[in-house]
Amino acid sequence: MTPLAALLSRRIAATGPITLADYMAECLLHPEHGYYVTRDPLGSAGDFTTAPEISQMFGELVGLALAQAWLDQGAPAPFALAELGPGRGTLMADILRATARVPGFIDAADIHLVEASPVLRAAQAGTIAPHSATWHPAVTALPDLPLFAVANEFFDALPIRQFVRRGRGWTERQVGLVPDPSGARVLGFGLGVATPLGGLARRLEDTADGDIVETCAPGESIMRRIASGVATRGGAALIVDYGGWRSRGDTFQAVGGHAPVDPFAAPGTADLTAHVDFEALAGAAARAGAAASPMVPQGVFLERLGITARAQRLARDLAGPALEAHVAAHRRLTHPDEMGSLFKCLAITPAAAPPFPGTIT
Ligand code: SAH
């Protein structure tokens, strides 16, 4: 049993089952045993890889799109260039390199990184050097400046709750102690009592008995905060993640060593995520007074920003295995059978600003 499994089992035995959101938060960010607090999970030796780790093209195109949005809004100076959940700092480093040739952009940029993990903060500082940044534990600490922000695979790591429909009520899937085949009590899913929930009333229209819906309150409140900054002080925010327009079914998953694992087997040692509900994020942004773009598949977004031309240019200087890896990386980012259609992009801008590059035809 991991130390965190022992700790959570004692807590549940003493005070009862916890929500899936509480379980995710403890597993990912417990100050001593949390998954992100104790390790760098990225890369081939880690548990998963991400678009910026696959190819420099991702960060270059995202950087130039942010710089275009900045120019479209009159090149405000100074502004906050922010990233939520920057991982190893690779995306920010690629953004900074690609935008170095946009006159005035870097000089006006005050870099802010929202990162909960001390291990990853240290990695980010090394990756973005010689640039320096200010780190924050949460978006609430971002400065009152025009805000140009990006979040790649950040919202999927935020804690969700799951509800199963029973008639016109909902019963929450909670984490409790359940008997294993030997009769021992181990961590696992249980169901609470069905009650009508006002917040899920609209989901009575598009679900049937037994269906699961997921909610992510932290995601909506982070989006509200960012969107209200963008709406009042100008800027743009680009969200890239896996998910769809509306939460449907159970998307909770645990990944370790690039493969699915049991989310309850060794809490604190696997990455726990859920698909992002882009409709909920767009709604939160609109309520905060900002405009949300259409949701665009990552492959389409990157093609519109010119990834093919960039890939061809980079290919000119490559040969052999390096060229093969580059071609594979381009395909991986854009092809519908790979990340191209599972991953979606959503941009937030002030209502009166031009649309964010790549989000409309
Ligand atoms: N964007 C990076 C890394 C994605 S992994 C990339 O594309 O490679 C998720 C990142 O979000 C990690 O840096 C993790 O430490 C951070 N993170 C997860 N939950 C967080 C939270 N609640 N607050 C701040 N950072 C968080």
CSV table of C-alpha atoms and ligand atoms in Angstrom, one decimal:
chain,number,residue,atom,x,y,z
A,1,MET,CA,0.0,0.0,0.0
A,2,THR,CA,1.4,3.5,-0.9
A,3,PRO,CA,1.7,6.0,2.0
A,4,LEU,CA,-1.1,8.0,0.4
A,5,ALA,CA,-3.4,4.9,0.1
A,6,ALA,CA,-2.9,4.3,3.9
A,7,LEU,CA,-3.6,7.9,4.7
A,8,LEU,CA,-6.8,8.1,2.5
A,9,SER,CA,-8.0,4.7,3.8
A,10,ARG,CA,-7.7,6.0,7.4
A,11,ARG,CA,-9.5,9.2,6.5
A,12,ILE,CA,-12.4,7.4,4.8
A,13,ALA,CA,-12.7,4.9,7.7
A,14,ALA,CA,-12.9,7.8,10.1
A,15,THR,CA,-15.2,10.3,8.3
A,16,GLY,CA,-16.8,8.4,5.3
A,17,PRO,CA,-16.4,8.3,1.5
A,18,ILE,CA,-14.9,11.3,-0.3
A,19,THR,CA,-15.8,12.8,-3.7
A,20,LEU,CA,-13.8,11.8,-6.8
A,21,ALA,CA,-12.6,15.4,-6.9
A,22,ASP,CA,-11.1,15.1,-3.4
A,23,TYR,CA,-9.5,11.9,-4.4
A,24,MET,CA,-8.0,13.4,-7.6
A,25,ALA,CA,-6.7,16.4,-5.7
A,26,GLU,CA,-5.0,14.3,-3.0
A,27,CYS,CA,-3.5,11.9,-5.5
A,28,LEU,CA,-2.2,14.7,-7.8
A,29,LEU,CA,-1.2,17.4,-5.4
A,30,HIS,CA,-0.9,16.1,-1.8
A,31,PRO,CA,2.0,18.2,-0.4
A,32,GLU,CA,4.1,15.2,0.4
A,33,HIS,CA,2.9,12.3,-1.7
A,34,GLY,CA,1.1,13.9,-4.7
A,35,TYR,CA,1.9,12.7,-8.2
A,36,TYR,CA,3.0,16.1,-9.6
A,37,VAL,CA,4.7,17.1,-6.3
A,38,THR,CA,7.1,14.2,-6.3
A,39,ARG,CA,8.1,13.8,-9.9
A,40,ASP,CA,8.5,15.0,-13.5
A,41,PRO,CA,5.9,12.8,-15.3
A,42,LEU,CA,6.7,13.9,-18.9
A,43,GLY,CA,8.8,12.3,-21.6
A,44,SER,CA,9.6,8.8,-22.8
A,45,ALA,CA,10.9,7.7,-19.4
A,46,GLY,CA,7.9,9.2,-17.7
A,47,ASP,CA,4.2,8.4,-17.8
A,48,PHE,CA,2.9,10.5,-20.7
A,49,THR,CA,4.1,12.9,-23.4
A,50,THR,CA,2.5,16.1,-24.6
A,51,ALA,CA,2.4,18.2,-27.8
A,52,PRO,CA,5.3,20.6,-27.0
A,53,GLU,CA,7.4,17.6,-26.0
A,54,ILE,CA,6.6,15.9,-29.4
A,55,SER,CA,7.8,18.8,-31.6
A,56,GLN,CA,9.0,22.4,-31.3
A,57,MET,CA,6.5,23.3,-34.0
A,58,PHE,CA,3.6,23.2,-31.5
A,59,GLY,CA,5.1,26.0,-29.3
A,60,GLU,CA,6.4,28.0,-32.3
A,61,LEU,CA,2.9,28.2,-33.8
A,62,VAL,CA,1.2,28.9,-30.5
A,63,GLY,CA,3.7,31.6,-29.8
A,64,LEU,CA,3.2,33.3,-33.1
A,65,ALA,CA,-0.6,33.0,-32.7
A,66,LEU,CA,-0.4,34.7,-29.3
A,67,ALA,CA,1.9,37.4,-30.8
A,68,GLN,CA,-0.5,38.0,-33.6
A,69,ALA,CA,-3.4,38.4,-31.1
A,70,TRP,CA,-1.1,40.9,-29.2
A,71,LEU,CA,-0.5,42.9,-32.4
A,72,ASP,CA,-4.2,42.8,-33.2
A,73,GLN,CA,-5.0,44.5,-29.9
A,74,GLY,CA,-2.5,47.3,-30.4
A,75,ALA,CA,0.6,45.7,-28.9
A,76,PRO,CA,-0.1,46.6,-25.2
A,77,ALA,CA,3.0,47.1,-23.0
A,78,PRO,CA,3.6,45.7,-20.5
A,79,PHE,CA,1.5,42.6,-20.6
A,80,ALA,CA,1.5,39.3,-18.8
A,81,LEU,CA,2.6,36.3,-20.9
A,82,ALA,CA,1.2,33.4,-18.8
A,83,GLU,CA,1.1,29.7,-18.9
A,84,LEU,CA,-1.0,27.4,-16.7
A,85,GLY,CA,0.7,24.0,-15.9
A,86,PRO,CA,3.9,24.5,-17.9
A,87,GLY,CA,5.2,21.0,-17.3
A,88,ARG,CA,8.9,21.1,-18.2
A,89,GLY,CA,8.7,24.6,-19.6
A,90,THR,CA,9.2,23.4,-23.2
A,91,LEU,CA,6.1,25.2,-24.6
A,92,MET,CA,7.1,28.5,-23.0
A,93,ALA,CA,10.7,28.2,-24.2
A,94,ASP,CA,9.5,27.5,-27.8
A,95,ILE,CA,7.0,30.5,-27.5
A,96,LEU,CA,9.9,32.8,-26.4
A,97,ARG,CA,12.2,31.6,-29.2
A,98,ALA,CA,9.6,31.9,-31.9
A,99,THR,CA,8.4,35.4,-30.8
A,100,ALA,CA,11.9,36.8,-30.4
A,101,ARG,CA,11.6,38.2,-33.9
A,102,VAL,CA,8.3,40.0,-33.3
A,103,PRO,CA,9.3,43.6,-32.6
A,104,GLY,CA,8.6,44.6,-29.0
A,105,PHE,CA,6.9,41.4,-27.9
A,106,ILE,CA,9.5,40.0,-25.6
A,107,ASP,CA,10.4,43.4,-24.2
A,108,ALA,CA,6.8,44.0,-23.2
A,109,ALA,CA,6.3,40.5,-21.8
A,110,ASP,CA,6.2,39.8,-18.1
A,111,ILE,CA,6.4,36.0,-17.8
A,112,HIS,CA,4.1,34.4,-15.3
A,113,LEU,CA,3.8,30.6,-14.7
A,114,VAL,CA,1.0,29.0,-12.7
A,115,GLU,CA,2.5,25.8,-11.4
A,116,ALA,CA,1.7,23.8,-8.2
A,117,SER,CA,4.6,21.4,-8.4
A,118,PRO,CA,8.0,22.4,-6.9
A,119,VAL,CA,9.8,19.8,-9.0
A,120,LEU,CA,8.3,21.1,-12.2
A,121,ARG,CA,8.9,24.8,-11.2
A,122,ALA,CA,12.6,24.0,-11.0
A,123,ALA,CA,12.6,22.3,-14.4
A,124,GLN,CA,10.7,25.3,-15.9
A,125,ALA,CA,13.3,27.8,-14.6
A,126,GLY,CA,16.1,25.8,-16.3
A,127,THR,CA,14.2,25.4,-19.6
A,128,ILE,CA,13.3,29.0,-20.1
A,129,ALA,CA,16.7,30.5,-19.0
A,130,PRO,CA,18.0,33.1,-19.6
A,131,HIS,CA,14.4,34.4,-19.4
A,132,SER,CA,13.1,34.8,-15.9
A,133,ALA,CA,9.5,34.3,-14.6
A,134,THR,CA,7.3,34.8,-11.6
A,135,TRP,CA,5.7,31.6,-10.3
A,136,HIS,CA,2.2,31.4,-8.8
A,137,PRO,CA,0.3,28.6,-7.2
A,138,ALA,CA,-3.0,29.7,-8.7
A,139,VAL,CA,-4.4,32.0,-11.4
A,140,THR,CA,-5.8,34.3,-8.7
A,141,ALA,CA,-2.3,35.6,-8.2
A,142,LEU,CA,-1.8,36.8,-11.8
A,143,PRO,CA,-1.1,40.5,-12.1
A,144,ASP,CA,-3.5,43.2,-13.3
A,145,LEU,CA,-2.1,43.5,-16.8
A,146,PRO,CA,-3.4,42.6,-20.3
A,147,LEU,CA,-3.2,38.8,-20.2
A,148,PHE,CA,-1.9,36.6,-23.1
A,149,ALA,CA,-2.2,33.0,-21.7
A,150,VAL,CA,-1.9,29.4,-22.8
A,151,ALA,CA,-2.8,26.1,-21.1
A,152,ASN,CA,-1.9,22.8,-22.8
A,153,GLU,CA,-3.0,19.7,-21.0
A,154,PHE,CA,-3.7,21.6,-17.8
A,155,PHE,CA,-7.5,21.5,-17.5
A,156,ASP,CA,-7.6,17.7,-17.8
A,157,ALA,CA,-5.6,17.5,-14.5
A,158,LEU,CA,-8.2,19.4,-12.5
A,159,PRO,CA,-10.4,17.4,-10.1
A,160,ILE,CA,-13.8,16.3,-11.4
A,161,ARG,CA,-17.0,14.9,-9.8
A,162,GLN,CA,-19.1,12.2,-11.4
A,163,PHE,CA,-22.8,11.7,-11.1
A,164,VAL,CA,-24.9,8.7,-12.3
A,165,ARG,CA,-28.5,9.5,-13.3
A,166,ARG,CA,-31.3,7.7,-11.4
A,167,GLY,CA,-34.7,8.7,-12.6
A,168,ARG,CA,-34.8,12.5,-12.3
A,169,GLY,CA,-32.1,12.5,-9.6
A,170,TRP,CA,-28.4,12.0,-9.5
A,171,THR,CA,-26.2,9.8,-7.3
A,172,GLU,CA,-22.5,10.8,-6.9
A,173,ARG,CA,-19.8,8.3,-7.6
A,174,GLN,CA,-17.7,8.5,-4.4
A,175,VAL,CA,-14.4,7.0,-3.3
A,176,GLY,CA,-14.8,4.7,-0.3
A,177,LEU,CA,-13.6,1.4,1.1
A,178,VAL,CA,-14.9,-1.6,-0.7
A,179,PRO,CA,-14.2,-5.4,-0.2
A,180,ASP,CA,-11.6,-6.9,-2.5
A,181,PRO,CA,-11.8,-10.7,-3.5
A,182,SER,CA,-10.0,-11.6,-0.2
A,183,GLY,CA,-12.5,-9.6,1.9
A,184,ALA,CA,-10.0,-6.8,2.7
A,185,ARG,CA,-11.4,-3.3,2.5
A,186,VAL,CA,-9.6,-1.3,-0.3
A,187,LEU,CA,-10.1,2.0,-2.1
A,188,GLY,CA,-12.8,1.9,-4.8
A,189,PHE,CA,-15.9,3.4,-6.2
A,190,GLY,CA,-19.3,3.5,-4.3
A,191,LEU,CA,-22.5,5.3,-4.9
A,192,GLY,CA,-24.2,7.9,-2.7
A,193,VAL,CA,-28.0,8.5,-2.4
A,194,ALA,CA,-29.9,9.8,-5.4
A,195,THR,CA,-31.0,13.5,-5.1
A,196,PRO,CA,-32.2,16.1,-7.7
A,197,LEU,CA,-29.4,18.5,-8.4
A,198,GLY,CA,-30.2,22.0,-9.7
A,199,GLY,CA,-26.8,22.3,-11.4
A,200,LEU,CA,-27.5,19.2,-13.5
A,201,ALA,CA,-31.1,20.1,-14.4
A,202,ARG,CA,-30.2,20.8,-18.0
A,203,ARG,CA,-28.6,17.4,-18.3
A,204,LEU,CA,-32.0,15.7,-17.8
A,205,GLU,CA,-32.7,16.6,-21.4
A,206,ASP,CA,-29.7,14.7,-23.0
A,207,THR,CA,-29.1,11.8,-20.7
A,208,ALA,CA,-30.9,8.5,-19.8
A,209,ASP,CA,-31.1,6.5,-16.6
A,210,GLY,CA,-27.7,5.1,-15.7
A,211,ASP,CA,-25.7,7.7,-17.7
A,212,ILE,CA,-22.7,9.4,-16.1
A,213,VAL,CA,-22.0,13.1,-16.3
A,214,GLU,CA,-18.9,14.8,-15.1
A,215,THR,CA,-18.5,18.3,-13.6
A,216,CYS,CA,-15.3,20.3,-13.1
A,217,ALA,CA,-15.9,23.3,-10.8
A,218,PRO,CA,-12.2,24.3,-10.5
A,219,GLY,CA,-11.9,24.4,-14.3
A,220,GLU,CA,-14.9,26.7,-14.6
A,221,SER,CA,-13.7,29.0,-11.8
A,222,ILE,CA,-10.2,29.2,-13.3
A,223,MET,CA,-11.7,30.0,-16.7
A,224,ARG,CA,-13.9,32.7,-15.2
A,225,ARG,CA,-10.9,34.3,-13.6
A,226,ILE,CA,-8.9,34.3,-16.8
A,227,ALA,CA,-11.8,35.5,-19.0
A,228,SER,CA,-12.6,38.4,-16.7
A,229,GLY,CA,-9.0,39.5,-16.9
A,230,VAL,CA,-9.0,39.2,-20.7
A,231,ALA,CA,-12.4,41.0,-20.9
A,232,THR,CA,-11.4,44.0,-18.7
A,233,ARG,CA,-7.7,44.5,-19.5
A,234,GLY,CA,-7.4,42.9,-22.9
A,235,GLY,CA,-5.5,39.8,-24.1
A,236,ALA,CA,-6.3,36.3,-25.1
A,237,ALA,CA,-6.2,32.8,-23.7
A,238,LEU,CA,-5.7,29.6,-25.6
A,239,ILE,CA,-6.8,26.3,-24.1
A,240,VAL,CA,-5.6,23.0,-25.7
A,241,ASP,CA,-6.7,19.7,-24.3
A,242,TYR,CA,-8.4,16.4,-25.0
A,243,GLY,CA,-12.2,16.4,-24.6
A,244,GLY,CA,-15.3,17.5,-26.4
A,245,TRP,CA,-18.1,20.0,-26.5
A,246,ARG,CA,-20.1,18.4,-23.7
A,247,SER,CA,-19.2,15.9,-20.9
A,248,ARG,CA,-20.7,12.6,-21.7
A,249,GLY,CA,-19.9,9.3,-19.9
A,250,ASP,CA,-17.1,8.3,-17.7
A,251,THR,CA,-13.7,9.7,-18.9
A,252,PHE,CA,-11.8,9.4,-15.7
A,253,GLN,CA,-8.5,7.7,-16.4
A,254,ALA,CA,-5.2,6.8,-14.7
A,255,VAL,CA,-2.0,6.5,-16.7
A,256,GLY,CA,1.4,5.2,-15.7
A,257,GLY,CA,4.3,4.3,-17.9
A,258,HIS,CA,2.3,5.4,-21.1
A,259,ALA,CA,-0.5,2.8,-20.4
A,260,PRO,CA,-3.8,2.8,-18.5
A,261,VAL,CA,-3.6,1.6,-14.9
A,262,ASP,CA,-6.1,1.0,-12.1
A,263,PRO,CA,-6.7,4.5,-10.5
A,264,PHE,CA,-7.0,3.0,-7.0
A,265,ALA,CA,-4.1,0.5,-7.1
A,266,ALA,CA,-1.3,2.9,-6.0
A,267,PRO,CA,-2.6,6.5,-5.4
A,268,GLY,CA,0.0,9.2,-5.9
A,269,THR,CA,2.0,7.2,-8.5
A,270,ALA,CA,-0.3,7.5,-11.6
A,271,ASP,CA,-1.5,10.5,-13.5
A,272,LEU,CA,-5.3,11.0,-13.0
A,273,THR,CA,-7.2,12.9,-15.7
A,274,ALA,CA,-10.6,13.4,-17.3
A,275,HIS,CA,-11.7,14.8,-20.6
A,276,VAL,CA,-12.3,18.6,-20.7
A,277,ASP,CA,-15.9,19.8,-21.2
A,278,PHE,CA,-15.3,22.8,-23.6
A,279,GLU,CA,-18.9,23.8,-23.5
A,280,ALA,CA,-18.6,24.4,-19.7
A,281,LEU,CA,-15.4,26.4,-20.2
A,282,ALA,CA,-16.9,28.5,-23.1
A,283,GLY,CA,-19.9,29.2,-20.9
A,284,ALA,CA,-17.8,30.3,-18.0
A,285,ALA,CA,-15.8,32.6,-20.3
A,286,ALA,CA,-19.0,34.1,-21.8
A,287,ARG,CA,-20.5,34.7,-18.3
A,288,ALA,CA,-17.3,36.6,-17.4
A,289,GLY,CA,-17.8,38.9,-20.3
A,290,ALA,CA,-15.3,37.5,-22.8
A,291,ALA,CA,-15.9,36.0,-26.3
A,292,ALA,CA,-15.2,32.2,-26.8
A,293,SER,CA,-14.1,31.0,-30.2
A,294,PRO,CA,-15.6,27.9,-31.8
A,295,MET,CA,-14.0,24.7,-30.5
A,296,VAL,CA,-11.4,23.6,-33.2
A,297,PRO,CA,-9.7,20.2,-33.5
A,298,GLN,CA,-6.0,20.6,-32.8
A,299,GLY,CA,-5.1,19.2,-36.3
A,300,VAL,CA,-7.2,21.8,-38.0
A,301,PHE,CA,-5.9,24.6,-35.8
A,302,LEU,CA,-2.3,23.8,-36.5
A,303,GLU,CA,-2.9,23.4,-40.2
A,304,ARG,CA,-4.5,26.8,-40.3
A,305,LEU,CA,-1.5,28.3,-38.5
A,306,GLY,CA,0.8,26.8,-41.2
A,307,ILE,CA,2.3,23.7,-39.6
A,308,THR,CA,2.8,22.1,-43.0
A,309,ALA,CA,5.0,24.9,-44.3
A,310,ARG,CA,7.0,25.0,-41.0
A,311,ALA,CA,7.4,21.2,-41.1
A,312,GLN,CA,8.7,21.4,-44.7
A,313,ARG,CA,11.2,24.1,-43.8
A,314,LEU,CA,12.5,22.1,-40.8
A,315,ALA,CA,12.7,19.0,-42.9
A,316,ARG,CA,15.2,20.6,-45.3
A,317,ASP,CA,17.9,20.4,-42.7
A,318,LEU,CA,17.1,16.9,-41.6
A,319,ALA,CA,18.0,13.4,-42.9
A,320,GLY,CA,17.8,9.7,-41.9
A,321,PRO,CA,16.2,8.9,-38.5
A,322,ALA,CA,15.9,12.6,-37.5
A,323,LEU,CA,13.8,13.3,-40.6
A,324,GLU,CA,11.7,10.2,-40.0
A,325,ALA,CA,11.1,11.3,-36.4
A,326,HIS,CA,10.2,14.8,-37.6
A,327,VAL,CA,7.7,13.5,-40.1
A,328,ALA,CA,6.2,11.2,-37.4
A,329,ALA,CA,5.9,14.1,-35.0
A,330,HIS,CA,4.0,16.2,-37.6
A,331,ARG,CA,1.6,13.4,-38.2
A,332,ARG,CA,1.2,12.8,-34.4
A,333,LEU,CA,0.2,16.4,-33.7
A,334,THR,CA,-2.2,16.7,-36.6
A,335,HIS,CA,-3.6,13.4,-37.9
A,336,PRO,CA,-7.2,12.6,-36.9
A,337,ASP,CA,-6.1,9.1,-35.8
A,338,GLU,CA,-3.5,10.5,-33.4
A,339,MET,CA,-3.8,13.8,-31.5
A,340,GLY,CA,-5.4,15.8,-34.4
A,341,SER,CA,-9.1,15.3,-33.5
A,342,LEU,CA,-9.1,14.1,-29.9
A,343,PHE,CA,-7.4,17.3,-28.8
A,344,LYS,CA,-9.4,20.6,-29.2
A,345,CYS,CA,-8.5,24.2,-29.1
A,346,LEU,CA,-10.6,27.0,-27.6
A,347,ALA,CA,-9.6,30.7,-27.5
A,348,ILE,CA,-10.9,33.5,-25.3
A,349,THR,CA,-10.7,37.1,-26.4
A,350,PRO,CA,-12.3,40.4,-25.5
A,351,ALA,CA,-15.7,40.7,-27.2
A,352,ALA,CA,-14.6,43.5,-29.5
A,353,ALA,CA,-11.2,42.0,-30.5
A,354,PRO,CA,-10.4,40.2,-33.8
A,355,PRO,CA,-10.8,36.4,-33.6
A,356,PHE,CA,-7.8,34.5,-32.3
A,357,PRO,CA,-5.6,33.1,-35.2
A,358,GLY,CA,-6.5,29.6,-36.3
A,359,THR,CA,-10.0,29.5,-34.7
A,360,ILE,CA,-12.1,30.6,-37.6
A,361,THR,CA,-11.9,29.9,-41.3
B,1,SAH,N1,1.6,21.9,-20.3
B,1,SAH,C1,2.6,20.9,-20.1
B,1,SAH,C2,2.4,19.9,-19.0
B,1,SAH,C3,1.1,19.3,-18.8
B,1,SAH,S1,1.0,18.3,-17.4
B,1,SAH,C4,2.9,20.2,-21.4
B,1,SAH,O1,2.1,20.4,-22.3
B,1,SAH,O2,3.9,19.5,-21.5
B,1,SAH,C5,0.0,19.2,-16.3
B,1,SAH,C6,0.7,20.4,-15.7
B,1,SAH,O3,-0.2,21.1,-14.8
B,1,SAH,C7,1.9,20.1,-14.8
B,1,SAH,O4,2.9,21.1,-14.9
B,1,SAH,C8,1.3,20.1,-13.4
B,1,SAH,O5,2.2,20.2,-12.3
B,1,SAH,C9,0.3,21.3,-13.5
B,1,SAH,N2,-0.8,21.2,-12.6
B,1,SAH,C10,-1.7,20.3,-12.4
B,1,SAH,N3,-2.7,20.6,-11.6
B,1,SAH,C11,-2.4,21.9,-11.2
B,1,SAH,C12,-3.1,22.9,-10.4
B,1,SAH,N4,-4.2,22.6,-9.7
B,1,SAH,N5,-2.5,24.1,-10.2
B,1,SAH,C13,-1.3,24.4,-10.8
B,1,SAH,N6,-0.7,23.5,-11.7
B,1,SAH,C14,-1.2,22.3,-11.8
